[in-house]
Coordinates of C-alpha atoms in Angstrom, one line a residue:
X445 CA 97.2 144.5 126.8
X446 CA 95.0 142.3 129.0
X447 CA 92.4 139.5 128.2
X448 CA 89.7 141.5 128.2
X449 CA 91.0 144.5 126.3
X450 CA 91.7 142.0 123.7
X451 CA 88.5 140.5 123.6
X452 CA 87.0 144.1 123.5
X453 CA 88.9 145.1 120.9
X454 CA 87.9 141.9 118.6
X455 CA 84.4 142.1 120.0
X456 CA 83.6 145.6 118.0
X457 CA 82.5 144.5 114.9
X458 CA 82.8 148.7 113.9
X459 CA 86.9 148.1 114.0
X460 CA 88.8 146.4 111.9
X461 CA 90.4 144.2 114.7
X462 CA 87.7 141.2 114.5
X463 CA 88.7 141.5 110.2
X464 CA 92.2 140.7 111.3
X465 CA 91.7 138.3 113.9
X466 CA 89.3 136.1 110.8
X467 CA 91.4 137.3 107.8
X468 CA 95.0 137.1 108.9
X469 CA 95.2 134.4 111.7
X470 CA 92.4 132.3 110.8
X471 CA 90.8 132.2 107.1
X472 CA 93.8 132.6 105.1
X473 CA 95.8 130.0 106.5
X474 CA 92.8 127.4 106.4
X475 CA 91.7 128.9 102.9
X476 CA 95.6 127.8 101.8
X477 CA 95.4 124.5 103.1
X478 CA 92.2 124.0 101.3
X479 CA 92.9 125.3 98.3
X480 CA 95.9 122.6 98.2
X481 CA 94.1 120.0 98.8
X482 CA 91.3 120.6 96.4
X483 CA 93.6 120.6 94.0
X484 CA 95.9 117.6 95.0
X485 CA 94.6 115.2 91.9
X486 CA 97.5 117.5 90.5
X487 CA 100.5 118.1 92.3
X488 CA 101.7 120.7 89.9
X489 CA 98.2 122.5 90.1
X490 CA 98.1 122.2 93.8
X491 CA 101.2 123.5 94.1
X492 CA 101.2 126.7 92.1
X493 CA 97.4 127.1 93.4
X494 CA 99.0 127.5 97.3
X495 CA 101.7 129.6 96.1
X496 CA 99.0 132.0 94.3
X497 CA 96.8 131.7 97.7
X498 CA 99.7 132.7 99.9
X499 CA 100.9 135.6 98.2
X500 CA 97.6 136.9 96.9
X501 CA 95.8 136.4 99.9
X502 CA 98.6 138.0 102.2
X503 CA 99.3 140.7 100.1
X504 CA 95.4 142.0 99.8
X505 CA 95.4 141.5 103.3
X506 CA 98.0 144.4 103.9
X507 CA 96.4 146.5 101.6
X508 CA 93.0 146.0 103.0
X509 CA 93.6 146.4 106.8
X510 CA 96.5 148.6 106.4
X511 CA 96.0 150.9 102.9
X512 CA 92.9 152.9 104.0
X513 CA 94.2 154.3 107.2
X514 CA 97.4 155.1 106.2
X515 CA 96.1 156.9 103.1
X516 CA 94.0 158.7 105.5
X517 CA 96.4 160.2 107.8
X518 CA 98.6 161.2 104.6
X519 CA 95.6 162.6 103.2
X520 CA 95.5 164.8 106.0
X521 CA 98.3 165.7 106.2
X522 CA 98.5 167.2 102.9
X523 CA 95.2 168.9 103.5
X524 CA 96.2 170.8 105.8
X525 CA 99.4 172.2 103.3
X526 CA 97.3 173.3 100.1
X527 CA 97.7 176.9 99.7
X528 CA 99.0 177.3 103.4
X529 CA 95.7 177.5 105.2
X530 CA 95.5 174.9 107.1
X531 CA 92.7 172.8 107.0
X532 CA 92.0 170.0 109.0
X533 CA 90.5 167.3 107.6
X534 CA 89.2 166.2 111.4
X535 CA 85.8 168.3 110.8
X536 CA 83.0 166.4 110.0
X537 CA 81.0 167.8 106.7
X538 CA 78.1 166.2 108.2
X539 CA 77.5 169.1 110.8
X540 CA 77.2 171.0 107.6
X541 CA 74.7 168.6 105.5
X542 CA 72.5 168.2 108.6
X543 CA 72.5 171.9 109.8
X544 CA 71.6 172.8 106.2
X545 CA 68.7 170.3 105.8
X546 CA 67.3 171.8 109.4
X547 CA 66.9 175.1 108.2
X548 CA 65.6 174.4 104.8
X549 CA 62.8 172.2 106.5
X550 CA 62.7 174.9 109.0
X551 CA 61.7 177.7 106.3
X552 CA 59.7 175.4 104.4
X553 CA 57.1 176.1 107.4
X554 CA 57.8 172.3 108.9
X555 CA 57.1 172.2 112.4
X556 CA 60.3 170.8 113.6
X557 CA 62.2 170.5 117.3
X558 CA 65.0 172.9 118.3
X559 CA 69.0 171.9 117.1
X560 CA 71.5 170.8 119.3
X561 CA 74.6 170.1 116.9
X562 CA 75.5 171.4 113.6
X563 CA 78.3 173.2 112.1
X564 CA 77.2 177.0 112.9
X565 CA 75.6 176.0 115.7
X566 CA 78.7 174.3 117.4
X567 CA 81.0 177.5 116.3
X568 CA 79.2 179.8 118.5
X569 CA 78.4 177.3 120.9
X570 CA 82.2 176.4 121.9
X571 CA 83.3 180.1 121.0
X572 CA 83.7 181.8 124.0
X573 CA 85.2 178.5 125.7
X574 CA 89.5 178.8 125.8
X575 CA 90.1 174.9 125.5
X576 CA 88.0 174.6 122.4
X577 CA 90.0 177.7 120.6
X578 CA 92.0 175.9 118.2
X579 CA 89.0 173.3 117.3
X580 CA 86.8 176.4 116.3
X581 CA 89.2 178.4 114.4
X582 CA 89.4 175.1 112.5
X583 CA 85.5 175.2 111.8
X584 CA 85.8 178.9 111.0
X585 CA 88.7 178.1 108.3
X586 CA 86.4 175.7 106.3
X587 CA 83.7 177.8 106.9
X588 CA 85.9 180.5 104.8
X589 CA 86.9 178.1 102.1
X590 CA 84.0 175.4 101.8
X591 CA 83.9 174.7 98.5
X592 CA 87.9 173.6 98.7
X593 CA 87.1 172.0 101.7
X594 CA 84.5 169.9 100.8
X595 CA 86.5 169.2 97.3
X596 CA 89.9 168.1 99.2
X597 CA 87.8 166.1 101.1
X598 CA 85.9 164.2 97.9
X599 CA 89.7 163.9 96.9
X600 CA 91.1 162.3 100.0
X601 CA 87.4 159.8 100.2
X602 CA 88.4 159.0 96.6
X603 CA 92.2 158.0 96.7
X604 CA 91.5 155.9 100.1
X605 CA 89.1 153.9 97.7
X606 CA 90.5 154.2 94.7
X607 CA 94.3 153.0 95.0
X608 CA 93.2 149.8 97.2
X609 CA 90.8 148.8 94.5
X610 CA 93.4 149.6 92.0
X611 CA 96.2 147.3 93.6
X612 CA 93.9 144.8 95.4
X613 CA 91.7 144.1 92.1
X614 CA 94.3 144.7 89.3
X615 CA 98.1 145.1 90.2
X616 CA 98.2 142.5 93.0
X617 CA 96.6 139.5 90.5
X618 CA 98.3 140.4 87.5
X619 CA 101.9 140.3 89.8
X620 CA 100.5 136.7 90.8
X621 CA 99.5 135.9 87.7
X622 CA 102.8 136.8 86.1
X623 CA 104.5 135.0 88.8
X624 CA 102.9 131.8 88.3
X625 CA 103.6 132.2 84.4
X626 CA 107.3 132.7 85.7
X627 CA 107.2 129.3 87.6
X628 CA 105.3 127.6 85.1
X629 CA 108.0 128.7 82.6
X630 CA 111.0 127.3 84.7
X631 CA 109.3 124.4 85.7
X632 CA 109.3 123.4 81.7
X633 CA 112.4 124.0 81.6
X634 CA 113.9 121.7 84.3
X635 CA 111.1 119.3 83.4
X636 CA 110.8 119.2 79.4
X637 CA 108.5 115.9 79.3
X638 CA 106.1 117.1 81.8
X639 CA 102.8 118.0 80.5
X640 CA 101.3 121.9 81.3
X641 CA 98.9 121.9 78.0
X642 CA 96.4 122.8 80.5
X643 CA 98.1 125.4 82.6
X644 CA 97.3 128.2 80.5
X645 CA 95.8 131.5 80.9
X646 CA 92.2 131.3 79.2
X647 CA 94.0 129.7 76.3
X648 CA 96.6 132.6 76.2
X649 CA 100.0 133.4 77.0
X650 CA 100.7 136.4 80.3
X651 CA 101.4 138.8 77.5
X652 CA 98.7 138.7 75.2
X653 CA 96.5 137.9 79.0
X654 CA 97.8 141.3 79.9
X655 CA 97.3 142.8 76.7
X656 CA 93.5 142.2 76.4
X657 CA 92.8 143.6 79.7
X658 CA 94.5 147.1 78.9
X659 CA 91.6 149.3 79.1
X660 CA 90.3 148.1 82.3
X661 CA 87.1 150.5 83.6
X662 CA 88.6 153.1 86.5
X663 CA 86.4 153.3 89.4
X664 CA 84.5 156.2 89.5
X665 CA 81.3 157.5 91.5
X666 CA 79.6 160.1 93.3
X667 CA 81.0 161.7 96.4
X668 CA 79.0 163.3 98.8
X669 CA 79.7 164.4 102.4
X670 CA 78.0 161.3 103.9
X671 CA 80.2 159.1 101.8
X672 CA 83.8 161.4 102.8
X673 CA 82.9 160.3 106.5
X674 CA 82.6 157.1 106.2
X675 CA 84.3 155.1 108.6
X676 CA 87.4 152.3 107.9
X677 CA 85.2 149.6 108.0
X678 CA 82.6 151.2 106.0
X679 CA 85.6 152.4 103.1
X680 CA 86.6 148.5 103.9
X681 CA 83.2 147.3 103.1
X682 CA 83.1 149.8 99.3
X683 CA 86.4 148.8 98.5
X684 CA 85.7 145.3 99.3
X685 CA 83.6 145.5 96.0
X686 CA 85.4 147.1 93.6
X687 CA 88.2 144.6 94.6
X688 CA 85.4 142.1 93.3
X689 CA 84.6 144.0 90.5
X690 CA 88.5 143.9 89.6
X691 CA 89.2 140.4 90.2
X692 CA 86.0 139.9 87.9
X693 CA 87.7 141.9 85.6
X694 CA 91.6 140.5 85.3
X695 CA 90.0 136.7 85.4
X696 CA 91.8 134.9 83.3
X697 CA 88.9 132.9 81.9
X698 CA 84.8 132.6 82.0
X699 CA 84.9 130.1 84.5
X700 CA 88.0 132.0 87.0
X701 CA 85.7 134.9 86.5
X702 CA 82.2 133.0 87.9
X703 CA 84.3 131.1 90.5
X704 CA 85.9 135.0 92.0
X705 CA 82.5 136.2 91.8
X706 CA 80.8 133.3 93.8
X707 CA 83.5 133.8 96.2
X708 CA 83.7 137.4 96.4
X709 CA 80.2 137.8 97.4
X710 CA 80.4 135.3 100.0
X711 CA 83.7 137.0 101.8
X712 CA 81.4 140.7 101.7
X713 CA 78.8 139.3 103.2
X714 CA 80.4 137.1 105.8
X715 CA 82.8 140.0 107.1
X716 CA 80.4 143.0 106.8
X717 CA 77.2 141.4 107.3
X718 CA 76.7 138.0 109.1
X719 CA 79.4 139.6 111.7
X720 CA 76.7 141.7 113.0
X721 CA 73.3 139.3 112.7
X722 CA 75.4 136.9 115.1
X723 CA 76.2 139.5 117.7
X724 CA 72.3 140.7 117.6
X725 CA 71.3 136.9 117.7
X726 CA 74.1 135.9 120.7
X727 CA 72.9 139.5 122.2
X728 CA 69.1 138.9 122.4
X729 CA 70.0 135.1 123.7
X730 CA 71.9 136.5 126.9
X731 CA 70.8 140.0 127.6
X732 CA 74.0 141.8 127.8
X733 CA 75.4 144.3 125.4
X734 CA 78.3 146.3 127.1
X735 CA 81.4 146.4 126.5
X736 CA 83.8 143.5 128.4
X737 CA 86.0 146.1 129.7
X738 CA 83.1 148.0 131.6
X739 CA 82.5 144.6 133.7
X740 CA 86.2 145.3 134.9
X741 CA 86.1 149.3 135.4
X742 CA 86.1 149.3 139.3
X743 CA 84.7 152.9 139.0
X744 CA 82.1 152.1 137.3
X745 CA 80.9 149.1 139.5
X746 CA 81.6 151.3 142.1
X747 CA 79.1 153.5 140.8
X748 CA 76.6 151.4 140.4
X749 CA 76.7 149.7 143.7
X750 CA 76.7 152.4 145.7
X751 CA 74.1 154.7 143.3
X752 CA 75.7 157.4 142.4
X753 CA 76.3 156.8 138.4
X754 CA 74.9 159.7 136.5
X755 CA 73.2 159.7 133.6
X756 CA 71.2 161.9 131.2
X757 CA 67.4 163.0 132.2
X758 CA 66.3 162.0 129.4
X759 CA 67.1 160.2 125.7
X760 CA 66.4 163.6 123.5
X761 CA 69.4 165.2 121.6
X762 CA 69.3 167.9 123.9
X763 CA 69.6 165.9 127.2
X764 CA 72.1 163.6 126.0
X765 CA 74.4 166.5 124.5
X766 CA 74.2 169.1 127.1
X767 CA 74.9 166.3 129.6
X768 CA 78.0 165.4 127.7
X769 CA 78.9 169.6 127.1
X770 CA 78.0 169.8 130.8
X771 CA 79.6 167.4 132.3
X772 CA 82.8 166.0 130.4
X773 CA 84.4 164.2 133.4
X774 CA 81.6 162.3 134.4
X775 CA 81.5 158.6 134.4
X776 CA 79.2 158.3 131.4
X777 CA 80.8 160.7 129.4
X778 CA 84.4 159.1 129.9
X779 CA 82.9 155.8 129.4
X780 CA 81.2 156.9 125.9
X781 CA 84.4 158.6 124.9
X782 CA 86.4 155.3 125.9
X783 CA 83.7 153.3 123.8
X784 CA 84.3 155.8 120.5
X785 CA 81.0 156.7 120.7
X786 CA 82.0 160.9 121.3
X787 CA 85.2 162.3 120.2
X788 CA 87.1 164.3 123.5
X789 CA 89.6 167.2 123.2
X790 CA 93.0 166.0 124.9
X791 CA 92.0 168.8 127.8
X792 CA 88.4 166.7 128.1
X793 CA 85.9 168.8 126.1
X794 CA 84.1 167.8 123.6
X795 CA 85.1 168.4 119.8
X796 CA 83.3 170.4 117.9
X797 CA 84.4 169.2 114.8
X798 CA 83.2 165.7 114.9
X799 CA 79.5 164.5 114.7
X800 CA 78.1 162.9 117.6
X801 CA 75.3 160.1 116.7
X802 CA 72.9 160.5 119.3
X803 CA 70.9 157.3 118.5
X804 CA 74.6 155.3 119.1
X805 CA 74.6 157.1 123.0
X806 CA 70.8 156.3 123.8
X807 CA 71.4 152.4 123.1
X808 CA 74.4 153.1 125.4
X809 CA 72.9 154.9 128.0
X810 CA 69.8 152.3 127.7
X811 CA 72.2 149.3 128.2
X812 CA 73.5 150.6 130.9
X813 CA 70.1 151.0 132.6
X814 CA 69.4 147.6 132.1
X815 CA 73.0 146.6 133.7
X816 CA 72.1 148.8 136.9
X817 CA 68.4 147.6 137.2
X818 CA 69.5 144.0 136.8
X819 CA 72.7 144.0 138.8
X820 CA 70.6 143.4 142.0
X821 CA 72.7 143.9 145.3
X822 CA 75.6 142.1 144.6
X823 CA 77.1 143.8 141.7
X824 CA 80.5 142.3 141.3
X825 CA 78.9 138.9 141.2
X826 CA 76.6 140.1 138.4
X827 CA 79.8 141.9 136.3
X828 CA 81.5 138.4 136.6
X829 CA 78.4 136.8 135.4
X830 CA 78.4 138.9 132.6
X831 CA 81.9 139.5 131.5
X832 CA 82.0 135.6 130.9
X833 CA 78.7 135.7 128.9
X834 CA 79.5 138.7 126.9
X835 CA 83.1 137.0 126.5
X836 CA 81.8 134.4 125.1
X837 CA 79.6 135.6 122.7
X838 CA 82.5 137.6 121.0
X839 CA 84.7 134.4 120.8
X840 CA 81.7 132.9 119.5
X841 CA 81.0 135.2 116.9
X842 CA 84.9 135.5 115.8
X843 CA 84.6 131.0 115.6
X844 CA 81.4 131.0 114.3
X845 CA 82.6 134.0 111.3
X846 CA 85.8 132.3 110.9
X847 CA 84.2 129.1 110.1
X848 CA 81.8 130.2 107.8
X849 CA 84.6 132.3 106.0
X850 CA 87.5 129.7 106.3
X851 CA 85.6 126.9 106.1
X852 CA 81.9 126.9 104.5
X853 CA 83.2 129.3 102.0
X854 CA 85.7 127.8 100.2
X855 CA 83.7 124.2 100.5
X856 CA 80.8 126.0 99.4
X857 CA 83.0 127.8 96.2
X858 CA 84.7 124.4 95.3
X859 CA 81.1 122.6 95.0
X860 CA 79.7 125.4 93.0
X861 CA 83.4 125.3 91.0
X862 CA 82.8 121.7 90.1
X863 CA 79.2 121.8 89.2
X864 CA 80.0 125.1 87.0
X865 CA 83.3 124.2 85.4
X866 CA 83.5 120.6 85.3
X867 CA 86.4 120.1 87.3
X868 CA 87.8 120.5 90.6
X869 CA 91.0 121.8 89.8
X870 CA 91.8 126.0 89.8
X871 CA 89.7 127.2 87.1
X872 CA 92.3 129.9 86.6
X873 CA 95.4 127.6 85.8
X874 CA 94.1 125.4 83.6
X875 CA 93.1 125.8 80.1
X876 CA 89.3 124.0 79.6
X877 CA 88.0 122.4 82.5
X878 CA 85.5 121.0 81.0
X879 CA 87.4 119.3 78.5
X880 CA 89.5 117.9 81.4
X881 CA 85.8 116.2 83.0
X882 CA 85.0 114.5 79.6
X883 CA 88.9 113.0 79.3
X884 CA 88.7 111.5 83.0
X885 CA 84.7 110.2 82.3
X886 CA 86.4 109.0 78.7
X887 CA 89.1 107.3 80.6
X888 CA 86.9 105.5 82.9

């Protein structure tokens, strides 16, 4: 993979590669380093408190960026074995949803513009067409059996939210906390004259901790079809907080519990949220907003020089999908395709099982306007230009994330720790902080 594919890839705050690039190679090893040496007063403390970092933090990690799309796929493959019919979980219930919210505003008497994509609509649209065959007999199978359909696919949303939750917010902490308990235990043991009064768990031991958190709430909610098409990100962003909710829940004290939830609202907003105010912010500063890899694409450069790229008429639904239906190996519709913005058959038309979000391909086709008018007559020069702006504006927004995650966070949470609690050290492995701030103030 080349420099600029990676920075693409890392640059699309919709994936999950930028979460890896912050969570994995950035903010957990910094957040481990800190959490050490906030807690170094103790060396017992500090040490468990790494330990607990490392593993917990490593652990989540691989349930978070790896759970949801590999329950996904074996979601779907199960799918498409209940009672031997086949169904594929690849159509999108929001051609449904949308197509019946048209026609009810359209027999309401509402004076409303023509359709150009829905789930009936696309099924007689793409019927008659050989290469789409298989993708339509798929619609027309769901169509037969809705009602299963749309339940398997409430199922499938559910479990790809539900069992991260379930091992990132209870099963993960209570094997971390047991561990620690384990560790503690021996550590007595080899060391009878060292002092652990305070490395407790809220006062109790792991048993009677696990105990009292036995009837735990389950996570439960309403599914609709907008919420079963979510994307990974989007299921990422959900289960990020009912991970909160659970590490709120399995706290092993009052003060473990206000410290999780100070720092679990931080980490949702600053990898769902700020992510995308930076890019916005670094995009308005230098005016460009394609893709790295599109500086680079010699065809498209090509295409602009020389003034032959084509484009839709026109930004209406119409003009942008009948382009695309039209015109499947032309340079914009590749390019869209490339970008995940449209979903292509493998013989180049497009599915008719997946939504296309025509607002997403007018900012597309209306940034790539502004690259052609402001290329000027020497293009490559321009594409050079803006390749290293654009480079470094994803860069920027990784350091700039990173930092506020690995960094201002935790300094942030150990300030609001020690103004809450009293004390510095891990709320969670020691019994009374409090008590421990008026012994040193005592002391002095």
């Amino acid at each position: 993979m080349s420099l600029v594919n990676i920075i693409s890839a890392i640059g699309n705050n919709s994936s999950i590669y930028p979460l890896i690039v912050r969570d994995c190679g950035i903010e957990v090893p910094t957040k481990i380093a800190m959490t050490y040496n906030q807690n170094k007063e103790d060396k017992k403390i500090a040490w468990l408190g790494a330990r607990e970092r490392f593993i917990d933090e490593y652990a989540v990690s691989a349930v978070w960026l790896g759970g949801i799309p590999l329950i996904d796929k074996l979601s779907g493959r199960l799918i498409k074995k209940v009672k031997n019919i086949g169904l594929n979980s690849d159509v999108n219930l929001k051609l449904i949803s949308d197509e019946e919210k048209y026609y009810k505003k359209l027999k309401s008497g509402k004076k409303i513009g023509e359709i150009y994509q829905g789930f009936e609509y696309n099924i007689k649209k793409f019927r008659n067409i050989p290469e789409a065959q298989q993708a339509v007999e798929d619609m027309i199978k769901v169509k037969n059996n809705k009602k299963l359909f749309e339940g398997l696919m409430n199922t499938k949303f559910l479990a790809s939210i539900a069992i991260p939750i379930a091992l990132m917010g209870f099963v993960i902490p209570k094997f971390v906390f047991a561990s620690s308990a384990r560790k503690k235990q021996k550590y007595l043991q080899e060391h009878p004259e060292a002092n652990f009064a305070n490395l407790t768990f809220g006062g109790k031991d792991f048993d009677q901790f696990i105990r009292g958190r036995e009837k735990m709430t389950n996570f439960q909610g309403a599914l609709t079809s907008v919420l079963t098409n979510f994307t990974t990100v989007q299921k990422m962003a959900v289960t990020d907080g009912g991970y909160a909710v659970g590490r709120i829940v399995t706290a092993r004290n009052k003060n473990e519990a206000a410290d999780l939830a100070f720092k679990m609202s931080g980490m949702m907003f600053l990898n769902f949220v700020a992510p995308h105010w930076i890019e916005k912010a670094f995009n308005k500063i230098t005016d460009v907003n394609l893709d790295p890899k599109m500086f680079v694409n010699k065809r498209f450069l090509a295409s602009v020089k020389y003034k032959h790229l084509a484009l839709p008429k026109s930004n209406s639904a119409k003009d942008i999908i009948d382009f695309i239906d039209e015109k499947p190996k032309a340079l914009f519709t590749q390019l869209a395709a490339k970008s995940g913005k449209i979903k292509l058959l493998e013989n180049g038309i497009r599915d008719p099982r997946a939504y296309v979000d025509v607002a997403e391909l007018v900012k597309f086709k209306e940034n790539i306007e502004k690259f052609v008018k402001q290329s000027g007559k020497d293009v490559k020069k321009f594409a050079q230009k803006s390749l290293k702006l654009r480079s470094f504006t994803i860069l920027a927004n990784i350091g700039l994330s990173s930092f506020l995650l690995a960094y201002c966070l935790p300094k942030a949470q150990f300030l609001f720790r020690e103004w809450f609690t009293g004390s510095k050290l891990e709320p969670g492995l020691i019994d009374n902080p409090q008590n421990i701030a008026d012994e040193e103030v005592s002391e002095v």
